[in-house]
XYZ file of C-alpha atoms in Angstrom:
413
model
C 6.370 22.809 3.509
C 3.169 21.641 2.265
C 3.698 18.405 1.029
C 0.380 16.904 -0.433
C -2.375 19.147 -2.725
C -5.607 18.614 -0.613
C -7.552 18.305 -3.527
C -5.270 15.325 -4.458
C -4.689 14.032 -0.869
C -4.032 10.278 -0.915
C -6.691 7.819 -0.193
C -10.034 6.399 -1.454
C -11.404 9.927 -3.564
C -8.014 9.812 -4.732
C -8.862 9.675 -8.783
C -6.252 6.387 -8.998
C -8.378 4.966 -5.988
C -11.585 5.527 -8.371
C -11.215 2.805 -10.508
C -13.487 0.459 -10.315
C -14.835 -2.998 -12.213
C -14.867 -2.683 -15.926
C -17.659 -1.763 -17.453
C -19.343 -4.665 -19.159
C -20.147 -5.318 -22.925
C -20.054 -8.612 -23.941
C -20.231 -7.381 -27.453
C -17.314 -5.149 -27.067
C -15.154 -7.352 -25.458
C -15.249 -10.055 -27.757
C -14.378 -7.218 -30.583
C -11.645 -6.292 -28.565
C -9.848 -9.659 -27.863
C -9.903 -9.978 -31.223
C -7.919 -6.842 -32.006
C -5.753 -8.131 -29.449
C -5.442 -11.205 -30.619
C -4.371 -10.135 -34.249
C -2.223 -7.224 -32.797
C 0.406 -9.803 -30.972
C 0.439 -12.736 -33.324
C 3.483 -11.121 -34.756
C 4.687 -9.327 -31.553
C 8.481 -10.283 -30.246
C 6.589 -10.930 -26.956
C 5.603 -14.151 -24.389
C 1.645 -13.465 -23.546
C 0.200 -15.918 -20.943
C -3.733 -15.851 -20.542
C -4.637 -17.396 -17.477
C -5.940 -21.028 -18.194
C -2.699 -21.402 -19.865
C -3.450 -20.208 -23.307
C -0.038 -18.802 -25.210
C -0.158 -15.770 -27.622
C 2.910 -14.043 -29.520
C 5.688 -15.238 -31.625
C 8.313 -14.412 -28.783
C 10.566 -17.041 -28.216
C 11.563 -17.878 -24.468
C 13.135 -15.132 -23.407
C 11.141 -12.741 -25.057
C 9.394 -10.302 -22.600
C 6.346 -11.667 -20.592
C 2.471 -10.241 -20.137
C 0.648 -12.755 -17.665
C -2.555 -11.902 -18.099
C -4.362 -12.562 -14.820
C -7.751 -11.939 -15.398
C -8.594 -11.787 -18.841
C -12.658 -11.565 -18.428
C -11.744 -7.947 -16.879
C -8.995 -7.156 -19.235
C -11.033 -7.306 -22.541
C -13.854 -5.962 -20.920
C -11.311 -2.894 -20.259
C -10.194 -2.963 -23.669
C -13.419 -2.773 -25.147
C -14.801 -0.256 -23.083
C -12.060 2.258 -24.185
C -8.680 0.680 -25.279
C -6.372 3.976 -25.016
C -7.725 4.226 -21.180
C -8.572 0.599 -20.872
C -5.166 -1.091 -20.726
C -3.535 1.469 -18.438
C -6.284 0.662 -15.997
C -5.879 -2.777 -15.893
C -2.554 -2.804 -15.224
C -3.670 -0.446 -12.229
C -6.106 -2.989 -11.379
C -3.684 -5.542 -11.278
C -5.447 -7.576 -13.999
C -2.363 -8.172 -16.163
C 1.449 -8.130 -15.111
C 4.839 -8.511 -16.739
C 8.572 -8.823 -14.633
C 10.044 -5.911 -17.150
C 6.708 -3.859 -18.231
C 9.182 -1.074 -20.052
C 10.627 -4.254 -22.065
C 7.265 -5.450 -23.106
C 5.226 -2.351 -24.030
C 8.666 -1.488 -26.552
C 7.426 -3.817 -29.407
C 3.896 -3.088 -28.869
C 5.721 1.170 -29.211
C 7.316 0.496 -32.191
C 4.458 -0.974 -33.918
C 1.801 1.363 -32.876
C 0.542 2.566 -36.056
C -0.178 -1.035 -37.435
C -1.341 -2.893 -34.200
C -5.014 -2.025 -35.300
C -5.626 -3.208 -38.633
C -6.143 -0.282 -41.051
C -9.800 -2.103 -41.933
C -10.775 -1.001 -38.735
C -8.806 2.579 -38.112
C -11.461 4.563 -39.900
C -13.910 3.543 -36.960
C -11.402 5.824 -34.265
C -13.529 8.688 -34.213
C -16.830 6.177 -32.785
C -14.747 4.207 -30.124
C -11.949 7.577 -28.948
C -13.313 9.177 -25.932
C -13.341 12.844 -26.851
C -10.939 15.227 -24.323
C -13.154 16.320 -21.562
C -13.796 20.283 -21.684
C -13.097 21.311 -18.574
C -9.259 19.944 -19.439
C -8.965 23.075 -22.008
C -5.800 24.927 -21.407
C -7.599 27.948 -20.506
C -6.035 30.391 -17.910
C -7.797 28.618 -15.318
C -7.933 24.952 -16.889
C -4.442 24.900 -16.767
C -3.990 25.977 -13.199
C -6.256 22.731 -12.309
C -4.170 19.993 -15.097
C -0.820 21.707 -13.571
C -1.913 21.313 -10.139
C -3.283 17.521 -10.358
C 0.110 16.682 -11.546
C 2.673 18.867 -9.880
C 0.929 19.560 -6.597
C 0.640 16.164 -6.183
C 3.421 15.508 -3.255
C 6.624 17.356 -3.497
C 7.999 14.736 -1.330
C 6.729 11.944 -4.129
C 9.069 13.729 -6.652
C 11.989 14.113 -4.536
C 11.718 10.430 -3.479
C 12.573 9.411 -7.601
C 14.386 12.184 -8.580
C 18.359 13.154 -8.289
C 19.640 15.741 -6.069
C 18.850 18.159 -8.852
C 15.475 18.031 -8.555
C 14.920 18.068 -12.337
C 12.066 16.974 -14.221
C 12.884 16.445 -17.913
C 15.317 14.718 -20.065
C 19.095 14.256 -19.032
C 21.712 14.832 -21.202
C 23.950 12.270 -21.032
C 27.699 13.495 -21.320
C 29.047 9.958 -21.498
C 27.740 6.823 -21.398
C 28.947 6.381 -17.258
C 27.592 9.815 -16.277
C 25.279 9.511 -13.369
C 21.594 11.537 -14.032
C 22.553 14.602 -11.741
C 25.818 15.078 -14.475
C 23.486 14.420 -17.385
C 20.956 16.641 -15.666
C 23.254 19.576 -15.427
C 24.624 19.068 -19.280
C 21.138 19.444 -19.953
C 20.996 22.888 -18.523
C 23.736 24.317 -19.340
C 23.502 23.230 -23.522
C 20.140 24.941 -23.182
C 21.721 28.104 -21.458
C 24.783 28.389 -23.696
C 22.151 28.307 -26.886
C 20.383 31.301 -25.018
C 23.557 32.958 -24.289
C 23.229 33.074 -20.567
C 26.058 34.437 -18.453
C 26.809 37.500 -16.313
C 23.854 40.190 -16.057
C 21.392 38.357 -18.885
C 18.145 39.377 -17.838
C 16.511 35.614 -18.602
C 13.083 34.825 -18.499
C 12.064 30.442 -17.743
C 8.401 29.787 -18.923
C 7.849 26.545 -16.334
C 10.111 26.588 -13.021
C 9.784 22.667 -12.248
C 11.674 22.522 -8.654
C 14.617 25.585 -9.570
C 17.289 23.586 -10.979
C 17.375 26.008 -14.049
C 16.796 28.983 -12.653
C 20.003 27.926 -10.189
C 21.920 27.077 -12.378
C 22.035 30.309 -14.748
C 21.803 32.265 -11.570
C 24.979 30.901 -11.249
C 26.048 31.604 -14.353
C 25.344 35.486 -12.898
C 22.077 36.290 -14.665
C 19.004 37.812 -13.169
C 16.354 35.227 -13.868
C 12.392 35.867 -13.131
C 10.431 32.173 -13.295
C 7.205 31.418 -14.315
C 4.960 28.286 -12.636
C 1.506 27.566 -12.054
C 2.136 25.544 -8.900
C 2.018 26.686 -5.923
C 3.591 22.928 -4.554
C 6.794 24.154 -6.898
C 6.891 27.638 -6.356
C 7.378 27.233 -2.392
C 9.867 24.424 -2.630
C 11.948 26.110 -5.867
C 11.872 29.314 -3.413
C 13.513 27.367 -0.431
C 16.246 25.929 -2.536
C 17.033 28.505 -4.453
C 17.665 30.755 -1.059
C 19.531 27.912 0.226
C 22.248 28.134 -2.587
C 22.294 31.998 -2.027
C 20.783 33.256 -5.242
C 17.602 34.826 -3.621
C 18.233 38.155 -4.581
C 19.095 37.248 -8.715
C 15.882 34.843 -9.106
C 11.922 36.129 -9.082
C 9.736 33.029 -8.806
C 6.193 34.049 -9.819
C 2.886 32.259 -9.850
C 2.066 33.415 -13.663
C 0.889 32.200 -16.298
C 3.009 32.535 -19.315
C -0.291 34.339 -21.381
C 0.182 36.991 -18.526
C 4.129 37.757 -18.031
C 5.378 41.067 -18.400
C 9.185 42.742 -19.347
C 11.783 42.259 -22.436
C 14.138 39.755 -21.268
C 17.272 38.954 -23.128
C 16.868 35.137 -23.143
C 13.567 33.245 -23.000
C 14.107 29.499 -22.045
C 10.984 26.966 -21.770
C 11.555 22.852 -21.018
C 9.475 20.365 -21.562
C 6.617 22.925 -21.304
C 4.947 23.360 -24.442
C 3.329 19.922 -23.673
C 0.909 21.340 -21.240
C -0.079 24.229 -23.387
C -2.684 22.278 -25.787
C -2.342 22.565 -29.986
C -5.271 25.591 -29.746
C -2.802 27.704 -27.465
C 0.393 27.002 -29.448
C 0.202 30.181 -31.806
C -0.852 32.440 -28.560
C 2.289 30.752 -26.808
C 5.035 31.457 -29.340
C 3.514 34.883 -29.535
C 4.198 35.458 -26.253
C 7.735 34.429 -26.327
C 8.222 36.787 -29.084
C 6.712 39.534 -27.218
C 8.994 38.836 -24.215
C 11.995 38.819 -26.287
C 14.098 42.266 -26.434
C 15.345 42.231 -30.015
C 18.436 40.305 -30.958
C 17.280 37.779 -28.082
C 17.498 34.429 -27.951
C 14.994 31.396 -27.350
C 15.576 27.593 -26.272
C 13.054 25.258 -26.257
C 13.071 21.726 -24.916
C 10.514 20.116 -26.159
C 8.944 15.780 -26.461
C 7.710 15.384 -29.671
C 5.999 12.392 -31.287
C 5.694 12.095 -35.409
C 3.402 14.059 -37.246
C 0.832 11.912 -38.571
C 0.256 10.106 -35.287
C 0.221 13.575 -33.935
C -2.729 14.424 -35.897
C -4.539 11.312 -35.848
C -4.131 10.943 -31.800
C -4.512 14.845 -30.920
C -8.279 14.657 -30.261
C -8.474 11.417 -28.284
C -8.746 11.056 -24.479
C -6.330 8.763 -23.229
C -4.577 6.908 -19.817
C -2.258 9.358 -19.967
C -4.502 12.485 -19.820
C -6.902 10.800 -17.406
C -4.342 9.697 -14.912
C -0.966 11.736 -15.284
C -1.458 14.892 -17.518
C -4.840 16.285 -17.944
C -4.719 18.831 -20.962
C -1.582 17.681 -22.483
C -0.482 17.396 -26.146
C 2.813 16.164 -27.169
C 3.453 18.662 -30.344
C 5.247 16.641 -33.759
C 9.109 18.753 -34.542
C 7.055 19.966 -37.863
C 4.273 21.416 -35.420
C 6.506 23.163 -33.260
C 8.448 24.891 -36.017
C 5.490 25.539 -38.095
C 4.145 27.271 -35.640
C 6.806 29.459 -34.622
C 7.507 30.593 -38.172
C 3.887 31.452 -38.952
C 3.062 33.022 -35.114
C 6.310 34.901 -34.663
C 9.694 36.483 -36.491
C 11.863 34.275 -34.650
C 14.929 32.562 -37.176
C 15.943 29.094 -36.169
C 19.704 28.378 -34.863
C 19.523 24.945 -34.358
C 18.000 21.905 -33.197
C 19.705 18.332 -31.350
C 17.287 15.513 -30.013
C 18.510 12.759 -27.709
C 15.417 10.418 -27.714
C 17.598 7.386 -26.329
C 18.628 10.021 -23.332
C 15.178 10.308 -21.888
C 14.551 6.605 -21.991
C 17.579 6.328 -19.925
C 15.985 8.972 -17.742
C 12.821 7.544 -17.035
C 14.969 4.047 -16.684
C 16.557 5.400 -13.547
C 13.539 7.359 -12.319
C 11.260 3.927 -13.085
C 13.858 2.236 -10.826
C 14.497 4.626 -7.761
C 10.923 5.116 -7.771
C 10.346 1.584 -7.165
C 13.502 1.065 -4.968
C 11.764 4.371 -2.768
C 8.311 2.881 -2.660
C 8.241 2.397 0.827
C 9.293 6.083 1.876
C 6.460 6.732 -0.770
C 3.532 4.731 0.912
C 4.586 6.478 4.148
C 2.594 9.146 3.429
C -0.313 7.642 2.784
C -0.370 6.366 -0.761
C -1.662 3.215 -1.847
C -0.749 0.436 -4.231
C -2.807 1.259 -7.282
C -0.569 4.779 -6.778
C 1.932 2.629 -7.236
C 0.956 0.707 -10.552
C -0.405 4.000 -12.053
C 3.326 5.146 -11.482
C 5.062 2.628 -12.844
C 2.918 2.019 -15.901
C 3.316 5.411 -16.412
C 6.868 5.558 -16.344
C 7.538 2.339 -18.364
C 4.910 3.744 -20.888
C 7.096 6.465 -21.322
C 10.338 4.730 -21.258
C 9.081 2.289 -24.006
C 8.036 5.023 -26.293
C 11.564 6.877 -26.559
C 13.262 3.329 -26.488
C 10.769 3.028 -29.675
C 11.456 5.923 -31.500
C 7.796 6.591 -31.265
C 9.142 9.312 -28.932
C 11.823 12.260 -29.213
C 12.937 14.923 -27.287
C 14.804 18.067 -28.921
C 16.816 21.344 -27.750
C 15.781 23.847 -30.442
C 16.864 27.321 -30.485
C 15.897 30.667 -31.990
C 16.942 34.310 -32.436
C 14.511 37.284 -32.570
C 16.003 39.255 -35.538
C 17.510 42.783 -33.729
């Protein structure tokens, strides 16, 4: 098994391994400590500028940025703040003991950090998304691939023996993630109908878990990824529980798939599709779908408004984790489908407070599993790119700012 992408092989052309010095702009900088400066005066946080200066109205046990180098940190901020503060933390610039506790406040007050005086000047300071991170047919071979043929062996280092990468379902409030994991997959496969001879179709394979699991369940599932990492390690374990001959793993992309399938099910992968493909994606899952089918979607969604006012800028997300993404608002998602397709809604649950747990435990084992991580080769800024990313995450469902939803349809018969 292949376990590293060589276009992403750790080391120094690694793109985390890029980052250099911030750029510098005195003029910038000072604009941006300001910002800064006005955005936590009424934070419930500690922040501690080296030197000793104190910012925040967080009382003592409030959570705690040390800000290590703050010469480099505004210059970061000024240079680009979306991308900016990511990279510092990379950088090792600024710190905190509990980073998913601290960026939670700064989550929940994300529209009003920047003061509204100065929001209309967005569209001069955003970085615009690069081109070449398009979702084309073969832009989103190269975002899937910098993400998911990373290291199989990174993923299975953080997550459970289910190899799942999406929200758990939490059954109860003691379940351990592989229970919560498998809830997840089988609410999503009961919406869809799944059980003895469904011909199902999965738009985005991850590691096999789903595909497994309704195999299981008896139906004859073909799979749909753009990795090649995934497709030969979702191949292995899906021959190694037996189900080799009810499950077709194909590297497709979803503009390209072929049949009528009784049930079409797609997690957490309308986020890599982009807001220009959304129409020509729901299209397709109506196409796919024999009549009377059924669709389940699991999908992160964020709310409207900051949907629309974010959906053209470049951030630390895009340029480190997910090139081409774009988190879709609930209203997006089921605009779209009503206006691109005939499919009738049949329901919708979101467990927002589920995923933060998620990324709690995956935040944790990842850290607890660094060392079996660095033994193949990747460095420290790997590992601060990681764990900002995760907390990131983590504090944005613990916000709200975040959801995640089952939704499910029904193509009229």
């Amino acid at each position: 098994m292949s376990t590293t992408s060589p276009d992403l092989a750790p080391g120094p052309v690694a793109p985390w391994d890029r980052l250099g010095p911030p750029p510098r702009s005195p003029l910038r900088a000072r604009a941006a400590e300001r910002v800064f400066r006005h955005a936590v005066r009424g934070l419930p946080v500690r922040i501690a500028l080296a030197g000793g200066e104190r910012l925040g109205a967080g009382g003592p046990d409030a959570p705690l940025m040390r800000i290590l180098d703050p010469e480099a940190f505004f210059h970061r901020l000024g240079a680009d703040s979306k991308i900016g503060f990511g990279e510092s933390y990379m950088a090792g610039e600024w710190d905190s003991p509990h980073p998913a506790d601290l960026l939670t406040p700064f989550a929940e007050r994300l529209p009003s950090l920047v003061p509204r005086s100065l929001q209309g000047l967005r569209r001069w300071v955003d970085a615009p998304r690069p081109g070449a991170e398009r979702n084309t047919t073969s832009g989103s071979r190269r975002n899937i691939a910098r993400h998911y043929d990373l290291s199989n062996d990174v993923f299975a280092a953080f997550l459970d023996e289910t190899m799942t990468y999406s929200s758990a379902l939490f059954p109860r409030t003691d379940a351990e993630l592989a229970e919560g994991q498998r809830h997840k997959l089988d609410r999503i496969l009961d919406q869809v109908g799944a059980t003895e001879g469904t011909r199902l179709l999965e738009v985005g394979t991850g590691w096999g878990s789903l595909a497994i699991r309704a195999a299981e369940r008896g139906a004859q599932v073909t799979t749909l990824t753009l990795s090649a990492e995934q497709k030969e390690l979702a191949e292995k374990r899906i021959c190694e529980a037996g189900l080799g001959d009810r499950v077709d793993v194909q590297l497709r992309d979803y503009r390209h798939a072929e049949g009528s399938y009784d049930a079409v099910v797609s997690v957490e992968m309308i986020e890599a599709v982009g807001s220009e493909y959304w129409p020509g994606y729901f299209a397709a899952l109506d196409r796919l779908l024999a009549p009377g089918g059924r669709l389940g979607l699991q999908v992160i969604t964020m709310p409207h408004d900051r949907m629309l006012a974010s959906r053209r800028s470049h951030t630390w997300i895009h340029k480190y984790v997910f090139p081409g993404g774009e988190i879709p608002s609930l209203r997006a998602v089921e605009d779209t489908a009503r206006e691109h397709t005939g499919l009738l809604g049949t329901g919708r649950c979101s467990f927002g407070p589920d995923y933060a747990r998620t990324l709690r435990i995956w935040r944790e084992t990842f850290l607890l599993r660094w060392n079996d991580i660095a033994a193949h080769g990747f460095s420290e800024r790997f590992r601060r790119m990681w764990e900002f990313y995760l907390a990131y995450s983590e504090a944005g469902f613990r916000a709200g700012y975040l959801d995640v939803w089952q939704l499910g349809f029904r193509k009229p018969s």
